[in-house]
Amino acid sequence: MPKGIAVIDMERCKGCGLCIAACPFGVLGFSEQYNSSGYNVACMVQPEKCTGCTICAQICPDVAIEVYRKETAKGAA
Amino acid sequence: MPMVETRIPEGYTKVFTRPEALSDAQYTYCPGCHHGVITRLVAEALDELGIRGRTVGIAPVGCAVFLYRFFNCDFVQAAHGRACAVATGLKRANPDLVVFSYQGDGDLGAIGTAETVHAANRGENITVIFINNQIYGMTGGEMAPTTLPGQRTVTSPGGRDTRLMGYPLKVSEMLAQLDGPCYITRQSVHDARHVGLTRKAIVQAFRNQLEGKGFSLVEVLAACPTNFKMSPEQGNTWVVEKAMKAFPLGDLKGA
Ligand SMILES: Cc1ncc(C[n+]2csc(CCOP(=O)(O)OP(=O)(O)O)c2C)c(N)n1
Ligand code: SF4
C-alpha cells in the first residue's frame, strides 16, 4: 500500500499539467481520458510512489485534488 | 484509472481537501491560471481564522469578477477599480464585519489607483489581495501599468516601450511609503513553498484587521498563461525569471 493517495476530481481538472510538473516523485501524468469540458485530465500514473506530501494539491489552480495519507502506528503521519 | 470515484482503502486519513469557504462552483479561470491558487488561499485563511460567517468580500472587474460564486460567504461586486472604496464604506458602517477586496492590477493599479492609494493612506482597517499578472486578462491581454519593459501585449505588440509607455508601476513600493498601511507584502505562488508563504501572508493580513491594525495588502505575482501565450509551466518560469526581477518578493512594510 502506498503512503499516500492523490484523488483528482476529473470534472474539475482542466489538464493544465502543473501538478504533473510539481510532483517530486513522478506520480502524476496525463490520463487517456477527457472530461465533459474536453480537458485531458491528469491521474496517478505511478500510484505506488505517492507519499501524500500534498504538493500537487497545493499547486493545483482548480482545487481538483484531495490527498489521503496512510495512518501510521503513531497516528496520522 | 483512479478518478473521482476512487475508493479509499481503510487506514487512510484525508490530509488535503477543498476549504469550506469555497462553494462547489467550478472556477471560470483558464487552465493553469494562478488566480485559482490565490482564491483558494483566501478561502483557507477564512477557514483557519473561523471568520467566514462575518466576512464580506469585494469582487473586482476582471477575471475574478465571479468570486461571489466561488466563495461561501457574502460578496459585493464593485464597479471597476472601486473595490477599496466599497470596502471602506462596508467596514466603516459595520466595523464587526471582516472586509476584504480581491483585485487585479488593471483594477487596483490602473482605473482604481486613486481609490487604492487613498484607502491605504487613510489606514482603512481592511484586507486587500492584489493579483499582479502584468496584464489585463479578462479583456484579452492589453498592457497594464504593471506590464514589464519589452513585454508584448495586444496593445504593445512591439513590446512595452518605456519611453512611450512608462515603467512598471510599483504599487506596493508606493503604498509602503505611506503612513496609513500596517502591512504591505509581495508574494508568489509558482511553487508549493511559495504557496505556503503566500497563505501565511494572507492569514496575517486578515489577522491585522481582526486586531484593528489597519490597511493590509498582499500582492501576489501571477501568470496569465492564456494572454502570455504560454503553457502554464512556462507561466511559472515567467514569474521566476521575469516578474520577480521587476517586482522582488518580500515584506515592504510591517509583517
Ligand atoms: C469602467 C470600466 N472600464 C473598463 C472596463 C473593461 N475591463 C474589464 S476587465 C478590465 C481589466 C482587467 O484586468 P485586471 O484588473 O488586471 O484583472 P485580470 O483580468 O487580469 O485578473 C477592463 C479594463 C470595465 N469593465 N469597466
Ligand atoms: S485570462 Fe489570464 S488572468 Fe484571466 S483567467 Fe485566463 S489565465 Fe487567468
GROMACS .gro file of C-alpha atoms and ligand atoms in nm:
model
  366
    1MET     CA    1   0.000   0.000   0.000
    2PRO     CA    2   0.139   0.345  -0.092
    3LYS     CA    3   0.192   0.609   0.179
    4GLY     CA    4  -0.041   0.848   0.001
    5ILE     CA    5  -0.324   0.872  -0.249
    6ALA     CA    6  -0.399   1.179  -0.463
    7VAL     CA    7  -0.758   1.181  -0.584
    8ILE     CA    8  -0.814   1.402  -0.886
    9ASP     CA    9  -1.167   1.527  -0.950
   10MET     CA   10  -1.196   1.459  -1.319
   11GLU     CA   11  -1.463   1.722  -1.380
   12ARG     CA   12  -1.267   1.999  -1.203
   13CYS     CA   13  -0.933   1.920  -1.368
   14LYS     CA   14  -0.852   2.148  -1.662
   15GLY     CA   15  -0.546   1.949  -1.770
   16CYS     CA   16  -0.302   2.234  -1.704
   17GLY     CA   17  -0.030   1.986  -1.603
   18LEU     CA   18   0.105   2.192  -1.314
   19CYS     CA   19   0.056   1.904  -1.067
   20ILE     CA   20   0.242   1.669  -1.300
   21ALA     CA   21   0.539   1.907  -1.310
   22ALA     CA   22   0.525   1.974  -0.935
   23CYS     CA   23   0.511   1.616  -0.802
   24PRO     CA   24   0.864   1.534  -0.681
   25PHE     CA   25   0.808   1.160  -0.725
   26GLY     CA   26   0.670   1.138  -1.079
   27VAL     CA   27   0.340   1.002  -0.953
   28LEU     CA   28   0.115   1.203  -1.184
   29GLY     CA   29   0.071   1.213  -1.559
   30PHE     CA   30  -0.192   1.272  -1.822
   31SER     CA   31  -0.459   1.004  -1.842
   32GLU     CA   32  -0.620   0.893  -2.165
   33GLN     CA   33  -0.948   1.043  -2.051
   34TYR     CA   34  -1.121   1.369  -2.137
   35ASN     CA   35  -1.381   1.530  -1.915
   36SER     CA   36  -1.711   1.682  -2.024
   37SER     CA   37  -1.538   2.016  -2.094
   38GLY     CA   38  -1.292   1.839  -2.323
   39TYR     CA   39  -0.989   1.867  -2.099
   40ASN     CA   40  -0.733   1.587  -2.096
   41VAL     CA   41  -0.722   1.517  -1.725
   42ALA     CA   42  -0.433   1.419  -1.501
   43CYS     CA   43  -0.421   1.097  -1.300
   44MET     CA   44  -0.184   0.888  -1.090
   45VAL     CA   45   0.036   0.700  -1.336
   46GLN     CA   46   0.269   0.561  -1.067
   47PRO     CA   47   0.038   0.548  -0.762
   48GLU     CA   48   0.277   0.328  -0.565
   49LYS     CA   49   0.523   0.620  -0.540
   50CYS     CA   50   0.282   0.865  -0.374
   51THR     CA   51   0.395   0.986  -0.030
   52GLY     CA   52   0.089   1.201   0.041
   53CYS     CA   53   0.306   1.515   0.055
   54THR     CA   54   0.017   1.731  -0.087
   55ILE     CA   55   0.244   1.933  -0.318
   56CYS     CA   56   0.018   1.857  -0.617
   57ALA     CA   57  -0.288   1.979  -0.428
   58GLN     CA   58  -0.109   2.294  -0.307
   59ILE     CA   59  -0.022   2.388  -0.665
   60CYS     CA   60  -0.349   2.282  -0.837
   61PRO     CA   61  -0.519   2.602  -0.960
   62ASP     CA   62  -0.861   2.436  -0.969
   63VAL     CA   63  -0.866   2.279  -0.623
   64ALA     CA   64  -0.928   1.950  -0.800
   65ILE     CA   65  -0.705   1.729  -0.584
   66GLU     CA   66  -0.769   1.571  -0.246
   67VAL     CA   67  -0.488   1.386  -0.072
   68TYR     CA   68  -0.504   1.095   0.169
   69ARG     CA   69  -0.218   0.971   0.382
   70LYS     CA   70  -0.171   0.631   0.540
   71GLU     CA   71  -0.209   0.631   0.915
   72THR     CA   72   0.098   0.506   1.097
   73ALA     CA   73   0.111   0.328   1.432
   74LYS     CA   74   0.172   0.669   1.594
   75GLY     CA   75  -0.141   0.814   1.433
   76ALA     CA   76  -0.185   1.007   1.111
   77ALA     CA   77   0.154   1.069   0.953
   78MET     CA   78  -0.780   0.453  -1.371
   79PRO     CA   79  -0.816   0.631  -1.034
   80MET     CA   80  -1.060   0.917  -1.081
   81VAL     CA   81  -1.342   1.087  -0.891
   82GLU     CA   82  -1.484   0.753  -0.783
   83THR     CA   83  -1.156   0.631  -0.631
   84ARG     CA   84  -1.236   0.413  -0.330
   85ILE     CA   85  -1.004   0.497  -0.045
   86PRO     CA   86  -0.894   0.184   0.137
   87GLU     CA   87  -0.916   0.170   0.514
   88GLY     CA   88  -0.635   0.321   0.718
   89TYR     CA   89  -0.601   0.647   0.525
   90THR     CA   90  -0.672   0.999   0.655
   91LYS     CA   91  -0.767   1.292   0.435
   92VAL     CA   92  -0.484   1.547   0.462
   93PHE     CA   93  -0.587   1.792   0.191
   94THR     CA   94  -0.936   1.891   0.088
   95ARG     CA   95  -1.130   2.188  -0.051
   96PRO     CA   96  -1.174   2.467   0.205
   97GLU     CA   97  -1.525   2.513   0.342
   98ALA     CA   98  -1.521   2.879   0.241
   99LEU     CA   99  -1.522   2.772  -0.126
  100SER     CA  100  -1.853   2.676  -0.286
  101ASP     CA  101  -1.883   2.374  -0.516
  102ALA     CA  102  -1.884   2.602  -0.821
  103GLN     CA  103  -1.617   2.549  -1.085
  104TYR     CA  104  -1.379   2.839  -1.126
  105THR     CA  105  -1.413   3.025  -1.455
  106TYR     CA  106  -1.038   3.086  -1.468
  107CYS     CA  107  -0.835   2.944  -1.759
  108PRO     CA  108  -0.627   2.624  -1.721
  109GLY     CA  109  -0.313   2.692  -1.518
  110CYS     CA  110  -0.416   3.042  -1.406
  111HIS     CA  111  -0.267   3.145  -1.071
  112HIS     CA  112  -0.592   3.321  -0.976
  113GLY     CA  113  -0.722   2.975  -0.880
  114VAL     CA  114  -0.450   2.912  -0.623
  115ILE     CA  115  -0.480   3.260  -0.472
  116THR     CA  116  -0.859   3.234  -0.449
  117ARG     CA  117  -0.820   2.906  -0.260
  118LEU     CA  118  -0.563   3.055  -0.022
  119VAL     CA  119  -0.804   3.333   0.073
  120ALA     CA  120  -1.072   3.070   0.142
  121GLU     CA  121  -0.826   2.871   0.354
  122ALA     CA  122  -0.747   3.184   0.555
  123LEU     CA  123  -1.119   3.241   0.627
  124ASP     CA  124  -1.147   2.879   0.744
  125GLU     CA  125  -0.834   2.895   0.957
  126LEU     CA  126  -0.948   3.210   1.136
  127GLY     CA  127  -1.310   3.093   1.159
  128ILE     CA  128  -1.445   3.422   1.020
  129ARG     CA  129  -1.643   3.310   0.715
  130GLY     CA  130  -1.978   3.394   0.874
  131ARG     CA  131  -1.889   3.759   0.925
  132THR     CA  132  -1.676   3.818   0.618
  133VAL     CA  133  -1.777   4.019   0.313
  134GLY     CA  134  -1.557   4.007   0.003
  135ILE     CA  135  -1.542   4.272  -0.265
  136ALA     CA  136  -1.508   4.125  -0.613
  137PRO     CA  137  -1.332   4.327  -0.882
  138VAL     CA  138  -1.392   4.370  -1.252
  139GLY     CA  139  -1.154   4.130  -1.424
  140CYS     CA  140  -1.115   3.754  -1.437
  141ALA     CA  141  -1.210   3.732  -1.068
  142VAL     CA  142  -1.545   3.904  -1.129
  143PHE     CA  143  -1.733   3.583  -1.040
  144LEU     CA  144  -1.570   3.544  -0.698
  145TYR     CA  145  -1.913   3.569  -0.536
  146ARG     CA  146  -1.998   3.237  -0.698
  147PHE     CA  147  -1.676   3.071  -0.585
  148PHE     CA  148  -1.697   3.168  -0.217
  149ASN     CA  149  -1.935   3.052   0.054
  150CYS     CA  150  -1.950   3.399   0.209
  151ASP     CA  151  -2.117   3.730   0.133
  152PHE     CA  152  -1.987   3.936  -0.155
  153VAL     CA  153  -2.032   4.270  -0.325
  154GLN     CA  154  -1.920   4.313  -0.683
  155ALA     CA  155  -1.775   4.663  -0.719
  156ALA     CA  156  -1.751   4.882  -1.027
  157HIS     CA  157  -1.411   4.861  -1.198
  158GLY     CA  158  -1.136   4.978  -0.960
  159ARG     CA  159  -1.369   5.087  -0.682
  160ALA     CA  160  -1.329   4.786  -0.451
  161CYS     CA  161  -1.129   4.973  -0.184
  162ALA     CA  162  -1.393   5.248  -0.173
  163VAL     CA  163  -1.674   4.994  -0.139
  164ALA     CA  164  -1.474   4.810   0.128
  165THR     CA  165  -1.425   5.138   0.316
  166GLY     CA  166  -1.799   5.203   0.328
  167LEU     CA  167  -1.885   4.849   0.436
  168LYS     CA  168  -1.622   4.839   0.708
  169ARG     CA  169  -1.697   5.184   0.847
  170ALA     CA  170  -2.071   5.117   0.860
  171ASN     CA  171  -2.023   4.765   1.004
  172PRO     CA  172  -1.696   4.755   1.198
  173ASP     CA  173  -1.770   4.399   1.314
  174LEU     CA  174  -1.754   4.266   0.960
  175VAL     CA  175  -1.431   4.134   0.816
  176VAL     CA  176  -1.397   4.305   0.478
  177PHE     CA  177  -1.153   4.216   0.204
  178SER     CA  178  -1.110   4.308  -0.160
  179TYR     CA  179  -0.954   4.090  -0.427
  180GLN     CA  180  -0.831   4.286  -0.728
  181GLY     CA  181  -0.619   4.256  -1.040
  182ASP     CA  182  -0.351   4.503  -1.142
  183GLY     CA  183  -0.575   4.669  -1.400
  184ASP     CA  184  -0.847   4.709  -1.140
  185LEU     CA  185  -0.634   4.812  -0.842
  186GLY     CA  186  -0.342   4.984  -1.012
  187ALA     CA  187  -0.492   5.149  -1.323
  188ILE     CA  188  -0.856   5.258  -1.313
  189GLY     CA  189  -0.869   5.221  -0.933
  190THR     CA  190  -0.538   5.380  -0.838
  191ALA     CA  191  -0.696   5.675  -0.658
  192GLU     CA  192  -0.932   5.460  -0.450
  193THR     CA  193  -0.649   5.224  -0.358
  194VAL     CA  194  -0.399   5.494  -0.262
  195HIS     CA  195  -0.644   5.692  -0.052
  196ALA     CA  196  -0.788   5.388   0.128
  197ALA     CA  197  -0.429   5.289   0.212
  198ASN     CA  198  -0.338   5.642   0.315
  199ARG     CA  199  -0.642   5.664   0.544
  200GLY     CA  200  -0.531   5.338   0.702
  201GLU     CA  201  -0.873   5.180   0.646
  202ASN     CA  202  -0.900   4.863   0.853
  203ILE     CA  203  -0.943   4.632   0.552
  204THR     CA  204  -0.754   4.348   0.381
  205VAL     CA  205  -0.659   4.380   0.015
  206ILE     CA  206  -0.547   4.088  -0.204
  207PHE     CA  207  -0.377   4.222  -0.515
  208ILE     CA  208  -0.316   3.987  -0.809
  209ASN     CA  209  -0.037   4.125  -1.025
  210ASN     CA  210  -0.030   3.931  -1.352
  211GLN     CA  211   0.120   4.220  -1.552
  212ILE     CA  212  -0.170   4.224  -1.799
  213TYR     CA  213  -0.543   4.283  -1.844
  214GLY     CA  214  -0.654   3.920  -1.850
  215MET     CA  215  -1.030   3.935  -1.889
  216THR     CA  216  -1.042   4.177  -2.181
  217GLY     CA  217  -0.791   3.990  -2.396
  218GLY     CA  218  -0.440   4.078  -2.289
  219GLU     CA  219  -0.394   4.455  -2.311
  220MET     CA  220  -0.097   4.631  -2.150
  221ALA     CA  221  -0.138   4.703  -1.778
  222PRO     CA  222   0.053   4.961  -1.572
  223THR     CA  223   0.247   4.663  -1.434
  224THR     CA  224   0.345   4.522  -1.775
  225LEU     CA  225   0.721   4.464  -1.790
  226PRO     CA  226   0.952   4.667  -2.018
  227GLY     CA  227   0.966   4.493  -2.355
  228GLN     CA  228   0.668   4.269  -2.274
  229ARG     CA  229   0.446   4.208  -2.575
  230THR     CA  230   0.074   4.254  -2.527
  231VAL     CA  231  -0.204   4.321  -2.776
  232THR     CA  232  -0.168   4.695  -2.714
  233SER     CA  233   0.213   4.688  -2.705
  234PRO     CA  234   0.273   4.444  -2.990
  235GLY     CA  235   0.635   4.551  -3.028
  236GLY     CA  236   0.695   4.516  -2.654
  237ARG     CA  237   0.637   4.783  -2.387
  238ASP     CA  238   0.850   5.082  -2.488
  239THR     CA  239   0.926   5.266  -2.164
  240ARG     CA  240   0.989   5.595  -2.348
  241LEU     CA  241   0.630   5.593  -2.477
  242MET     CA  242   0.450   5.383  -2.219
  243GLY     CA  243   0.634   5.440  -1.895
  244TYR     CA  244   0.762   5.185  -1.648
  245PRO     CA  245   0.600   4.903  -1.449
  246LEU     CA  246   0.407   5.069  -1.168
  247LYS     CA  247   0.537   4.952  -0.831
  248VAL     CA  248   0.211   4.979  -0.643
  249SER     CA  249   0.330   4.803  -0.328
  250GLU     CA  250   0.651   5.008  -0.306
  251MET     CA  251   0.442   5.325  -0.345
  252LEU     CA  252   0.193   5.226  -0.077
  253ALA     CA  253   0.471   5.120   0.161
  254GLN     CA  254   0.588   5.484   0.169
  255LEU     CA  255   0.259   5.595   0.323
  256ASP     CA  256   0.194   5.619   0.695
  257GLY     CA  257  -0.154   5.460   0.672
  258PRO     CA  258  -0.086   5.095   0.585
  259CYS     CA  259   0.032   4.849   0.851
  260TYR     CA  260   0.134   4.560   0.626
  261ILE     CA  261   0.241   4.553   0.261
  262THR     CA  262   0.399   4.238   0.120
  263ARG     CA  263   0.470   4.078  -0.219
  264GLN     CA  264   0.443   3.701  -0.264
  265SER     CA  265   0.418   3.443  -0.540
  266VAL     CA  266   0.251   3.104  -0.598
  267HIS     CA  267   0.478   2.946  -0.861
  268ASP     CA  268   0.576   2.653  -0.636
  269ALA     CA  269   0.444   2.479  -0.325
  270ARG     CA  270   0.686   2.653  -0.089
  271HIS     CA  271   0.582   2.996  -0.208
  272VAL     CA  272   0.215   2.892  -0.196
  273GLY     CA  273   0.273   2.826   0.175
  274LEU     CA  274   0.437   3.166   0.227
  275THR     CA  275   0.152   3.341   0.044
  276ARG     CA  276  -0.101   3.159   0.260
  277LYS     CA  277   0.080   3.278   0.573
  278ALA     CA  278   0.085   3.637   0.446
  279ILE     CA  279  -0.288   3.631   0.367
  280VAL     CA  280  -0.369   3.495   0.714
  281GLN     CA  281  -0.154   3.773   0.864
  282ALA     CA  282  -0.334   4.036   0.658
  283PHE     CA  283  -0.670   3.917   0.797
  284ARG     CA  284  -0.529   3.892   1.149
  285ASN     CA  285  -0.421   4.256   1.129
  286GLN     CA  286  -0.778   4.356   1.051
  287LEU     CA  287  -0.915   4.146   1.339
  288GLU     CA  288  -0.670   4.326   1.569
  289GLY     CA  289  -0.774   4.665   1.432
  290LYS     CA  290  -0.430   4.744   1.297
  291GLY     CA  291  -0.543   4.900   0.968
  292PHE     CA  292  -0.475   4.859   0.598
  293SER     CA  293  -0.301   4.538   0.486
  294LEU     CA  294  -0.221   4.448   0.127
  295VAL     CA  295  -0.085   4.119  -0.004
  296GLU     CA  296   0.038   4.147  -0.362
  297VAL     CA  297   0.074   3.809  -0.534
  298LEU     CA  298   0.266   3.776  -0.860
  299ALA     CA  299   0.076   3.566  -1.110
  300ALA     CA  300   0.094   3.438  -1.464
  301CYS     CA  301  -0.182   3.467  -1.722
  302PRO     CA  302  -0.079   3.179  -1.948
  303THR     CA  303  -0.364   3.246  -2.191
  304ASN     CA  304  -0.264   3.603  -2.272
  305PHE     CA  305   0.109   3.544  -2.229
  306LYS     CA  306   0.051   3.279  -2.496
  307MET     CA  307   0.245   3.028  -2.287
  308SER     CA  308   0.191   2.691  -2.126
  309PRO     CA  309   0.110   2.701  -1.753
  310GLU     CA  310   0.460   2.568  -1.680
  311GLN     CA  311   0.617   2.845  -1.888
  312GLY     CA  312   0.397   3.085  -1.691
  313ASN     CA  313   0.567   2.971  -1.371
  314THR     CA  314   0.908   3.026  -1.532
  315TRP     CA  315   0.796   3.372  -1.642
  316VAL     CA  316   0.709   3.463  -1.284
  317VAL     CA  317   1.050   3.349  -1.156
  318GLU     CA  318   1.270   3.479  -1.436
  319LYS     CA  319   1.085   3.795  -1.541
  320ALA     CA  320   0.819   3.918  -1.300
  321MET     CA  321   1.029   3.871  -0.986
  322LYS     CA  322   1.313   4.078  -1.136
  323ALA     CA  323   1.088   4.381  -1.169
  324PHE     CA  324   0.884   4.301  -0.859
  325PRO     CA  325   1.107   4.143  -0.593
  326LEU     CA  326   0.934   3.932  -0.330
  327GLY     CA  327   0.925   4.019   0.038
  328ASP     CA  328   0.769   4.237   0.304
  329LEU     CA  329   0.773   4.605   0.212
  330LYS     CA  330   0.614   4.729   0.530
  331GLY     CA  331   0.533   4.560   0.861
  332ALA     CA  332   0.500   4.183   0.892
  333LIG     C1  333  -1.540   5.126  -1.620
  333LIG     C2  334  -1.485   5.013  -1.695
  333LIG     N1  335  -1.380   5.032  -1.778
  333LIG     C3  336  -1.326   4.928  -1.847
  333LIG     C4  337  -1.378   4.802  -1.835
  333LIG     C5  338  -1.317   4.687  -1.913
  333LIG     N2  339  -1.237   4.597  -1.834
  333LIG     C6  340  -1.288   4.483  -1.785
  333LIG     S1  341  -1.176   4.392  -1.701
  333LIG     C7  342  -1.055   4.507  -1.729
  333LIG     C8  343  -0.914   4.488  -1.680
  333LIG     C9  344  -0.891   4.363  -1.606
  333LIG     O1  345  -0.755   4.347  -1.575
  333LIG     P1  346  -0.702   4.316  -1.430
  333LIG     O2  347  -0.764   4.405  -1.331
  333LIG     O3  348  -0.555   4.315  -1.436
  333LIG     O4  349  -0.760   4.170  -1.396
  333LIG     P2  350  -0.736   4.029  -1.465
  333LIG     O5  351  -0.847   4.010  -1.560
  333LIG     O6  352  -0.601   4.030  -1.528
  333LIG     O7  353  -0.744   3.934  -1.350
  333LIG    C10  354  -1.105   4.613  -1.805
  333LIG    C11  355  -1.024   4.727  -1.848
  333LIG    C12  356  -1.489   4.785  -1.748
  333LIG     N3  357  -1.545   4.664  -1.730
  333LIG     N4  358  -1.541   4.890  -1.680
  334SF4     S1  359  -0.734   3.540  -1.899
  334SF4    FE1  360  -0.545   3.517  -1.780
  334SF4     S2  361  -0.592   3.603  -1.576
  334SF4    FE2  362  -0.785   3.562  -1.681
  334SF4     S3  363  -0.850   3.356  -1.612
  334SF4    FE3  364  -0.737   3.334  -1.807
  334SF4     S4  365  -0.525   3.296  -1.747
  334SF4    FE4  366  -0.631   3.381  -1.568
   0.00000   0.00000   0.00000
